[in-house]
Coordinates of C-alpha atoms in Angstrom, one line a residue:
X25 CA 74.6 70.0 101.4
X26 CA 75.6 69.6 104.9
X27 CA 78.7 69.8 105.5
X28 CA 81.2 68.3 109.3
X29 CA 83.9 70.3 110.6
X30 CA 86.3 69.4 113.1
X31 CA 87.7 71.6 115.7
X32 CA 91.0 71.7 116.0
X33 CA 92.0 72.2 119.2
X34 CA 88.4 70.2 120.9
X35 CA 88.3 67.6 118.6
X36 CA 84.8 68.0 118.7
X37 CA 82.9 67.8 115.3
X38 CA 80.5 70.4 114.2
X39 CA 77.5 69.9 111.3
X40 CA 77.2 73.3 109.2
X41 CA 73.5 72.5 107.8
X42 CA 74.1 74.9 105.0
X43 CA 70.7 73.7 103.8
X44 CA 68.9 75.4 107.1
X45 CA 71.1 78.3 106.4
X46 CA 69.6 81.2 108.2
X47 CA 70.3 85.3 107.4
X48 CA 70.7 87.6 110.6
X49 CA 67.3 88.7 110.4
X50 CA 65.5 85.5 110.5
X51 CA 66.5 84.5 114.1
X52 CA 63.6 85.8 116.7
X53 CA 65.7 86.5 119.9
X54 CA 64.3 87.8 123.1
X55 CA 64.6 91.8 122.9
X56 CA 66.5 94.0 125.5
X57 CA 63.9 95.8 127.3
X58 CA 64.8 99.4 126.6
X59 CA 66.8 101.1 129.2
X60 CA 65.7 103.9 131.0
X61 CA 67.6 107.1 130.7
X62 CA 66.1 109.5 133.2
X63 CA 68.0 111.3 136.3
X64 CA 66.1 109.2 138.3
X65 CA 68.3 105.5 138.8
X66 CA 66.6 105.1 142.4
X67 CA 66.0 101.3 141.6
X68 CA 69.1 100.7 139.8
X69 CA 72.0 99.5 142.6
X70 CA 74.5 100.0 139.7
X71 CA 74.1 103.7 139.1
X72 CA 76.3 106.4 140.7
X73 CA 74.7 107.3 144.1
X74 CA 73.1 104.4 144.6
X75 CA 76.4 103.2 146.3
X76 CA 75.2 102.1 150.1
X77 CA 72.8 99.5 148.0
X78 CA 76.4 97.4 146.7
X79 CA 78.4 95.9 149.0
X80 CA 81.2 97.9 149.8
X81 CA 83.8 98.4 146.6
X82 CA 86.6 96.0 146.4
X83 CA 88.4 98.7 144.2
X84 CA 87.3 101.5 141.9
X85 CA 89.1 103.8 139.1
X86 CA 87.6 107.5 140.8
X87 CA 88.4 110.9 141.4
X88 CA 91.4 111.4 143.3
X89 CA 89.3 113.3 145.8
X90 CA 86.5 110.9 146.4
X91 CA 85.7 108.2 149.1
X92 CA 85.1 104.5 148.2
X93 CA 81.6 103.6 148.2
X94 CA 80.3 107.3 146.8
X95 CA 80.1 108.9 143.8
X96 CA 82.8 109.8 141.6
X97 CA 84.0 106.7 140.4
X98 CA 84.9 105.7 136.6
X99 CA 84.7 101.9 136.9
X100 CA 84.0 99.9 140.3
X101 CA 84.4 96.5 141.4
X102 CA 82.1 95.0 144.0
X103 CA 81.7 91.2 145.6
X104 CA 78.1 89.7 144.0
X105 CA 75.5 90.1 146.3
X106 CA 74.6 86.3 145.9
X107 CA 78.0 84.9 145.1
X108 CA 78.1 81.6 143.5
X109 CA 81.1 80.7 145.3
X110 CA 82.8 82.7 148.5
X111 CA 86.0 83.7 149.8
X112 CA 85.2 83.5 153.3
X113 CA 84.6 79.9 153.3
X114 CA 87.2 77.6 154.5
X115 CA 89.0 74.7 152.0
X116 CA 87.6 71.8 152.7
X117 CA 87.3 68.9 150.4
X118 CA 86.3 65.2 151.3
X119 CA 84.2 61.6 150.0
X120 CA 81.1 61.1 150.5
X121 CA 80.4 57.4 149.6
X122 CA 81.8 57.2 145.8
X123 CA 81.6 60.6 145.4
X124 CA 84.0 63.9 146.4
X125 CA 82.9 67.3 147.3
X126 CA 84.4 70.6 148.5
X127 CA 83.1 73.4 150.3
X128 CA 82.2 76.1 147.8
X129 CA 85.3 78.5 148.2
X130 CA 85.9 80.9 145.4
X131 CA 85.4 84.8 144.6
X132 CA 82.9 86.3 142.7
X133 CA 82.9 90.0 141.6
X134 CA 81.3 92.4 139.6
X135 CA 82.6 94.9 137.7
X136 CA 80.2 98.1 136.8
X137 CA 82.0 98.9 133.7
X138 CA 80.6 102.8 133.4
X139 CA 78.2 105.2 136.3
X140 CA 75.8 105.9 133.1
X141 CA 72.7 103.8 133.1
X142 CA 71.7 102.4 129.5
X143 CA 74.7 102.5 128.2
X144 CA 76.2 99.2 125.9
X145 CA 79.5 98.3 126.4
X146 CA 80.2 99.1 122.5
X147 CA 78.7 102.6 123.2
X148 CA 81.6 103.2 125.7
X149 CA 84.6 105.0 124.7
X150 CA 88.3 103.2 123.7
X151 CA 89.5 105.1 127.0
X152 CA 86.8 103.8 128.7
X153 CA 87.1 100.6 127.4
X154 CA 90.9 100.6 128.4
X155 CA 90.3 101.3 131.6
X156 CA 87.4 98.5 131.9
X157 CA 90.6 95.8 130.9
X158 CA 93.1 97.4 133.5
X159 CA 90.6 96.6 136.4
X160 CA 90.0 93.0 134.8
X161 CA 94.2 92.3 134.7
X162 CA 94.2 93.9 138.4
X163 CA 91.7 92.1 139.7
X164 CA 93.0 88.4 138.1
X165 CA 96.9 89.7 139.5
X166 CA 94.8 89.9 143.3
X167 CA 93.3 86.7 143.0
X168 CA 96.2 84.5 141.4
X169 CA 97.7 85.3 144.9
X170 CA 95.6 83.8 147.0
X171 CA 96.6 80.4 147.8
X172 CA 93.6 78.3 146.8
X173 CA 92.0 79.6 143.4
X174 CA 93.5 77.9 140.8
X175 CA 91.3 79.3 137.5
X176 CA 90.0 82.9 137.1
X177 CA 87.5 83.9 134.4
X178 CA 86.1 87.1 133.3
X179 CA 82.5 87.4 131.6
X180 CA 80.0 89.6 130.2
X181 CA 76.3 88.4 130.4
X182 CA 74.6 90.5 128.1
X183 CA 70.4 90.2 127.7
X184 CA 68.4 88.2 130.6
X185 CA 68.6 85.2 127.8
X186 CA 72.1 85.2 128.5
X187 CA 72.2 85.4 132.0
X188 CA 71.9 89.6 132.6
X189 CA 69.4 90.1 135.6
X190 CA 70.4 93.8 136.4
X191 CA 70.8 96.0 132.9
X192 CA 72.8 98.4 133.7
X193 CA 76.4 97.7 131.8
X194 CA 78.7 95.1 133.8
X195 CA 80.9 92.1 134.0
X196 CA 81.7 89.0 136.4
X197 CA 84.7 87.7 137.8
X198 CA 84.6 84.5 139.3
X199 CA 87.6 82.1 140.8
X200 CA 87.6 78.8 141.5
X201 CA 90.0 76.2 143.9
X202 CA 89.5 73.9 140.6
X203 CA 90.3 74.2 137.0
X204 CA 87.0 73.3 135.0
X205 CA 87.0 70.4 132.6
X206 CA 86.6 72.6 129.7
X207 CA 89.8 74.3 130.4
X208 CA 91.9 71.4 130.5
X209 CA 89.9 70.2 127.3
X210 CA 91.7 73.1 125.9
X211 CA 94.9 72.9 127.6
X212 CA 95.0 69.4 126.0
X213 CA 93.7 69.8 122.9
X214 CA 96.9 72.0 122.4
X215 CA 98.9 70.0 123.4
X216 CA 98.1 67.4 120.6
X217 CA 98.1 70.3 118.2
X218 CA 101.9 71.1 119.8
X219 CA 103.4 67.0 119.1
X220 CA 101.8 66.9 115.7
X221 CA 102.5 70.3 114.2
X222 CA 105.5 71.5 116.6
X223 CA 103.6 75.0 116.9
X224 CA 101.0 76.4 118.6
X225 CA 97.6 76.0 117.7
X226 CA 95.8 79.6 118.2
X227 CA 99.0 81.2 116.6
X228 CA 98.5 79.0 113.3
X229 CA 94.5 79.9 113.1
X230 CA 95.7 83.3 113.4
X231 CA 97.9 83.8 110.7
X232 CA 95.7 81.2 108.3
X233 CA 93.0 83.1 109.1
X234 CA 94.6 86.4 108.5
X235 CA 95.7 84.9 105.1
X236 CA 92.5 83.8 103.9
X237 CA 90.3 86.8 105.3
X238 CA 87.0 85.5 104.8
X239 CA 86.4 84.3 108.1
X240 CA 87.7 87.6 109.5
X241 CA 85.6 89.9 111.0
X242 CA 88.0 93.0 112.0
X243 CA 91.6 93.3 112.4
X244 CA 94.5 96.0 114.2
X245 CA 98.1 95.8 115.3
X246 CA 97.6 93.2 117.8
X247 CA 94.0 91.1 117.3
X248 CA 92.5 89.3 114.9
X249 CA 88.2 89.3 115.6
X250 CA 87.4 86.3 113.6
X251 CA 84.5 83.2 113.3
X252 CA 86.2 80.2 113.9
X253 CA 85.9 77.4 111.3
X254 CA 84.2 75.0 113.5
X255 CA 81.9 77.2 114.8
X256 CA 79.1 75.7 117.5
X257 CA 76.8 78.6 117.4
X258 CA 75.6 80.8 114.7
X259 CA 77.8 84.1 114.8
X260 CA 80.3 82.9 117.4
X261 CA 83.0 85.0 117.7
X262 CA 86.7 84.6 118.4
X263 CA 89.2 87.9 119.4
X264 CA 92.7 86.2 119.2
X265 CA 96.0 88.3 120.2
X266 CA 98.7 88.3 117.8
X267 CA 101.2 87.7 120.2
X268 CA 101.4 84.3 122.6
X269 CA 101.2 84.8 125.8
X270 CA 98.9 82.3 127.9
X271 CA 97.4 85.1 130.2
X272 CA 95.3 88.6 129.3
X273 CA 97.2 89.6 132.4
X274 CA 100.5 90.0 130.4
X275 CA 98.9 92.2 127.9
X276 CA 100.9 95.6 127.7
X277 CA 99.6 99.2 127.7
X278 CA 99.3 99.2 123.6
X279 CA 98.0 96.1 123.3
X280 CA 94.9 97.0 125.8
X281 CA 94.7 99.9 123.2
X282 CA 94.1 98.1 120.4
X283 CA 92.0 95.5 122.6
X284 CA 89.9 98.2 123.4
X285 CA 89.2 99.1 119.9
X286 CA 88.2 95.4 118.4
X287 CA 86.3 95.1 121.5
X288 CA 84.3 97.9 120.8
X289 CA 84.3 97.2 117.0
X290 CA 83.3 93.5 117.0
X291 CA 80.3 94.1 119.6
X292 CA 79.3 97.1 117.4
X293 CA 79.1 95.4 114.6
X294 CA 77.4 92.1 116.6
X295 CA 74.4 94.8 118.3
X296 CA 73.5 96.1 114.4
X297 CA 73.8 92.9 112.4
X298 CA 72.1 91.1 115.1
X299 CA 69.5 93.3 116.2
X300 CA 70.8 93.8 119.8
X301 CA 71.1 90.5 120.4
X302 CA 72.3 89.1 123.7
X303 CA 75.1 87.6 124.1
X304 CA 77.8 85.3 126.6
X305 CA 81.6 87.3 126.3
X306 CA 84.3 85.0 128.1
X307 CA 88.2 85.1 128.9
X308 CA 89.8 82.5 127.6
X309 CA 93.0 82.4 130.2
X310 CA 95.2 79.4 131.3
X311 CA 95.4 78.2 134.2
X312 CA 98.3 79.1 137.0
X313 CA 99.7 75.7 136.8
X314 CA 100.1 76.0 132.9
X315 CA 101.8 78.4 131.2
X316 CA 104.2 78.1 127.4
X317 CA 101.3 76.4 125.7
X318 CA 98.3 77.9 126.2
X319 CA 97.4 81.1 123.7
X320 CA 94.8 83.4 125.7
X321 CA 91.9 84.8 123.9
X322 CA 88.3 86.0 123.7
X323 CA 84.9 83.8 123.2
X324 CA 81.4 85.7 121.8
X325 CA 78.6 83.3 122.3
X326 CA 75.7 85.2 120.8
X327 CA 72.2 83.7 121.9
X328 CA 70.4 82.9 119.0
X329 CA 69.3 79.4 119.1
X330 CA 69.1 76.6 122.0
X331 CA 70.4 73.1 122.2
X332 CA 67.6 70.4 121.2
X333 CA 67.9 66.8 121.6
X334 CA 70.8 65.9 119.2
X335 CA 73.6 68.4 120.7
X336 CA 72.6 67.4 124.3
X337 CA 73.0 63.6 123.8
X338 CA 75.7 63.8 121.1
X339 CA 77.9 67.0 122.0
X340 CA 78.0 67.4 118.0
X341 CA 76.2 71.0 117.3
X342 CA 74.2 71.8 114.4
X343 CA 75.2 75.7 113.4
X344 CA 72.9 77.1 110.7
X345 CA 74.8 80.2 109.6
X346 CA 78.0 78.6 108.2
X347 CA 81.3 80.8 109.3
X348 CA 81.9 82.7 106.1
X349 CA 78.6 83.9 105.7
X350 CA 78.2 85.0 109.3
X351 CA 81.6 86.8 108.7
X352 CA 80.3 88.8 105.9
X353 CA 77.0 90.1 107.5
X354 CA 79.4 91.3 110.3
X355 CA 81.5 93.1 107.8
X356 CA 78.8 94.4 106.3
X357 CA 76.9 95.7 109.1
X358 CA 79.0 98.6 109.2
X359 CA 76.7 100.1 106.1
X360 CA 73.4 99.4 108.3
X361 CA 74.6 102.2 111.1
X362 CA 78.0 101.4 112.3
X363 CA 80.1 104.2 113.7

């Protein structure tokens, strides 16, 4: 039958229709068109040598003996050519009538996380990897200084479902002068969990659901790679770290190791159970004006259904592939070609 859950730090109830319950193979996702692995990336802005089509690099890991803006370079940071919000706008912020509005000031950036075209960001290597997350904490320790952005969050469109219009492997970084509603719907949804249980919410999820196991999805030193009990969406994903710290900034040299290697696992493990699915990969962080509290982590939002008329006027959502299940296919998937 089906069966409500209740999130613990949204407060939001979920309905697991077990009775819809659906296997990995039964959801009919857009494909990836297939990317093209030739010597020729002409069109591709993305690829090394292609530099002078990018605006010019914000900062790049490269060969010592390299220039920015040409070839050599590891991983390379760049502002969006069509920036949702912009640094070089002024702060302003007025009514108009009933309402209030504020020029859009902001940063956007993207990160081209490897010069090789067609390669997935779970085909990367840990050092690789490592690298990629040493760029995203430089890049958030940049912006928390300027005066105005008060949230920063790093994400991975993957898929044009999810967002992707350039396939070619890479991530976003946008700051904002506000902190979004669904932030502080965290920030106080842990804060309830704090006055009723004394403790931090993310820190009791992970050692319940490193107790249990059957929600758990991988596990090192440092991270836990679970599906959270409440889940919204079929196959979400959480990465939670071990340790609280309310920023991914404050994450030490090991802990980017092991990072790295969940990273790498987790997506592995979502591309082959899921059939290269796309996918929405988001940075859970707090926000400058709130620290002890907040527990930092990672979101997976694979793409595999859309909200119809019930989630959209109720905010309940209707997940078909109940947790414990979508943990097992995932721990299973290592059998159907995993590394």
């Amino acid at each position: 039958m089906p069966e409500l859950r209740k999130d613990l730090i949204t407060r939001e109830w979920v309905v697991i229709a077990k009775e819809r319950m659906k296997r990995p193979g039964d959801f009919n996702h857009q494909r990836q068109e297939a990317a093209v692995v030739t010597k020729d990336h002409s069109v591709c802005p993305f690829c090394e040598g292609n530099e002078a089509m990018t605006p010019s690099e914000i900062c790049a890991l490269r060969d010592i003996s390299t220039r920015p803006d040409s070839p050599g370079w590891k991983v390379r940071v760049i502002p969006n050519k069509f920036p949702a919000l912009e640094r070089e706008i002024s702060f302003t912020r007025d009514s108009v009538g009933i309402y209030e509005r504020m020029d859009g000031m902001g940063a956007h950036e993207v990160v081209i996380e490897t010069p090789e075209h067609g390669s997935r960001f779970s085909d990367l290597s840990i050092d690789r990897i490592q690298d990629i997350l040493k760029v995203y904490q430089r890049r958030y320790m940049e912006l928390r200084r300027e005066p105005y952005l008060k949230y920063v969050l790093v994400f991975r469109n993957y898929g044009k479902v999810a967002g992707a219009s350039i396939d070619h492997s890479h991530s976003q970084i946008i700051a904002t002068p506000v902190i979004p509603q669904q932030v502080w719907t965290h920030v106080k949804g842990m804060e309830q969990y704090y006055e009723y249980r004394a403790r931090c919410v993310y820190c009791h999820i992970f050692e319940a659901e490193e107790s249990e196991e059957i929600r758990v999805v991988a596990r090192n030193k440092y991270f836990l790679s679970i599906e959270p009990y409440a889940s919204k969406y079929p196959f979400e994903t959480w990465i939670i770290p071990k340790k609280h710290k309310p920023h991914f900034f404050e994450a030490m040299a090991e802990e980017l190791k092991c990072l790295a290697e969940i990273l790498k696992e987790t997506l592995h493990r979502i591309h082959i159970c899921l059939d290269d699915a796309p996918y929405n990969l988001m940075f859970i962080n707090a926000p400058w004006s709130y620290q002890s509290l907040f527990h930092w982590h990672i979101e997976i939002i694979p793409r595999l259904t859309i909200s119809a008329g019930f989630e959209l006027g109720t905010g309940m959502y209707i997940n078909v592939v109940a947790p414990e299940d979508a943990a097992r296919y995932l721990r299973d998937a290592e059998s159907k070609g995993g590394e």
